[in-house]
Short mmCIF file of C-alpha atoms in Angstrom, two decimals:
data_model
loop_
_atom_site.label_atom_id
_atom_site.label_comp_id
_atom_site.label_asym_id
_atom_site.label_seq_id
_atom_site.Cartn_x
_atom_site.Cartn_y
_atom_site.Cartn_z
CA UNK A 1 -204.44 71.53 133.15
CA UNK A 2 -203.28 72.96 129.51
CA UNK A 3 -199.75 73.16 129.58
CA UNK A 4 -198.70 73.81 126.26
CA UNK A 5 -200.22 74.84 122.83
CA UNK A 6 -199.23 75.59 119.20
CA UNK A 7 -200.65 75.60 115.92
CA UNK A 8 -199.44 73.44 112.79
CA UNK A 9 -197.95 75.63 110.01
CA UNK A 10 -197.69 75.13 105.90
CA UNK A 11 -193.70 74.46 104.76
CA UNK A 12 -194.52 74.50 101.15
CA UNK A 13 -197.35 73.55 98.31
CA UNK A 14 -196.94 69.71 99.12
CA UNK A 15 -196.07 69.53 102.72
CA UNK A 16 -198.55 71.40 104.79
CA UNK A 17 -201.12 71.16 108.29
CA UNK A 18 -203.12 73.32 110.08
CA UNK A 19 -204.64 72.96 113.32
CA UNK A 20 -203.85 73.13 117.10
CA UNK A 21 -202.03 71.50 118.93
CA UNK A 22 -203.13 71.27 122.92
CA UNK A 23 -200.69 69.61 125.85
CA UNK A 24 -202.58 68.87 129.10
CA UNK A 25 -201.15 67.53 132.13
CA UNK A 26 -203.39 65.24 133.89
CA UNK A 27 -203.98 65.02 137.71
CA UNK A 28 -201.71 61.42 137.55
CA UNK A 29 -199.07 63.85 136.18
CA UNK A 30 -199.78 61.65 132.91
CA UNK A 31 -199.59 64.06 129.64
CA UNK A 32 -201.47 63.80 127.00
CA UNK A 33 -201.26 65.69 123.24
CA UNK A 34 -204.43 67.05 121.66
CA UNK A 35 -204.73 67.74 117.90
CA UNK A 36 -207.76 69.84 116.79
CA UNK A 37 -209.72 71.19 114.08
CA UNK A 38 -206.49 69.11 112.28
CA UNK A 39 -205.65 68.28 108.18
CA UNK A 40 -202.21 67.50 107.12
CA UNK A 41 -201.12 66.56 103.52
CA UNK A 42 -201.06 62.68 103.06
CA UNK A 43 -197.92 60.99 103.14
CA UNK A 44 -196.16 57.03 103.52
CA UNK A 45 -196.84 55.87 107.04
CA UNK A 46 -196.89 59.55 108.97
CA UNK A 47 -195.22 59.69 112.56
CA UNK A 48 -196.15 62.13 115.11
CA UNK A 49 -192.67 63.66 116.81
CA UNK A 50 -192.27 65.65 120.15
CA UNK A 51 -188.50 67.19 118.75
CA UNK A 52 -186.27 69.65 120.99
CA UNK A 53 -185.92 71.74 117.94
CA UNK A 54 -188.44 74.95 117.47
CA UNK A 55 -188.30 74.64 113.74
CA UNK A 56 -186.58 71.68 112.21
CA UNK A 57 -186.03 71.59 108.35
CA UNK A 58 -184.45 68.59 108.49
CA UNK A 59 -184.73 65.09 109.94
CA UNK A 60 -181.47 66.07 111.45
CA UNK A 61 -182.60 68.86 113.14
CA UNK A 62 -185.73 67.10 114.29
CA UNK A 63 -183.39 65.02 116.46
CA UNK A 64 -182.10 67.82 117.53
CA UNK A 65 -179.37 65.98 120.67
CA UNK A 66 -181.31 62.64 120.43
CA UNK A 67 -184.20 64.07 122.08
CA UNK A 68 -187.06 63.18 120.01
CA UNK A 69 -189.65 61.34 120.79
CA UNK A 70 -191.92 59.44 118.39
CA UNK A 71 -195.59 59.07 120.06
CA UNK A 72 -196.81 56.75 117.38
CA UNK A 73 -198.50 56.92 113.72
CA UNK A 74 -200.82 59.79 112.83
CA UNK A 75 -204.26 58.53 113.47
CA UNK A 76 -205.20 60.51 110.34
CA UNK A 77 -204.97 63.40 108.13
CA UNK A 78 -207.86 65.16 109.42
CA UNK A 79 -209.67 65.71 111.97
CA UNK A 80 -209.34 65.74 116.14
CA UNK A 81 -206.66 62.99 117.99
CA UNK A 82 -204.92 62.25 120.99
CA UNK A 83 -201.17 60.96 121.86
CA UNK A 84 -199.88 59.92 125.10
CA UNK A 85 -196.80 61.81 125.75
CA UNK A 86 -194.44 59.74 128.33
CA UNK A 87 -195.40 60.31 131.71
CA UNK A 88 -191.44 61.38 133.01
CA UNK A 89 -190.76 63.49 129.98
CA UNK A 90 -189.73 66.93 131.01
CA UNK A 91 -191.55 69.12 128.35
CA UNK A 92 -189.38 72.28 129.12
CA UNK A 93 -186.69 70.26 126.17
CA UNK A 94 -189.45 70.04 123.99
CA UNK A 95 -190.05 73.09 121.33
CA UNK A 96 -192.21 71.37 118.19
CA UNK A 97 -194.97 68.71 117.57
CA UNK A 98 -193.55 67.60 113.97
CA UNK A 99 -195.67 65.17 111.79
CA UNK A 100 -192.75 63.08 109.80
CA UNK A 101 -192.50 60.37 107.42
CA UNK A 102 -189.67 58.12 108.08
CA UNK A 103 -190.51 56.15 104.81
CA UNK A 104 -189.29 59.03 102.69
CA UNK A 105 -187.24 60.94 105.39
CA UNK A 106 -189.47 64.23 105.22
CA UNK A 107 -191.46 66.84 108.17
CA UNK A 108 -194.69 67.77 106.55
CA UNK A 109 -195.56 70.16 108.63
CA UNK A 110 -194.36 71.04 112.52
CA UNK A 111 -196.15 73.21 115.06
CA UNK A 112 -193.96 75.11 117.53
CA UNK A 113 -194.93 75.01 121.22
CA UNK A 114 -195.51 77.37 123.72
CA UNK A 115 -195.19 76.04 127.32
CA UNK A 116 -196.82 77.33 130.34
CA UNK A 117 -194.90 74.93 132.92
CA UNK A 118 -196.09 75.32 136.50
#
């Protein structure tokens, strides 16, 4: 069941994705992140971030009361993956899917979430 969506958005000329982003809750109540028709701008050893904060600018903000979660390194910059979101993570703190590069402490691009929590 899809229970969550968004859509990755530019921040500037150098940091910038596009695509959608797709949560679906599995029958196991396991969760799992979709990325599709996805690009991002290349960067040093991208992270893929479930942050409680809709729109971070900063790395700061993406840990918005220590509630991000970092589901691993970006498969790639383009095309469609899949992350395994926690299985006892309540989405409803969750408001972005933020790609991030620890290396050089930057977002590249975020997508906000809208949840449809049953």
């Amino acid at each position: 069941v899809q229970v969550g969506s968004g859509r990755f958005e530019r921040i500037d000329a150098i940091r910038w994705g596009q695509g959608d982003v797709v949560i679906f809750q599995q029958v196991d109540n396991s969760k799992l992140l979709r990325f599709e028709n996805f690009s991002v701008a290349n960067g040093p050893s991208l992270r893929v971030v479930l942050s409680a904060s809709r729109r971070p600018a900063t790395v700061d903000e993406m840990q918005l009361n220590n509630l991000d979660i970092d589901l691993g390194q970006l498969a790639g910059t383009f095309g469609n993956q899949n992350y395994e979101i926690p299985a006892d993570t309540d989405l409803s703190q969750y408001a972005s899917i933020v790609i991030y590069s620890p290396i050089v402490e930057m977002i590249y691009t975020i997508a906000p979430l809208t949840l449809s929590l049953r």
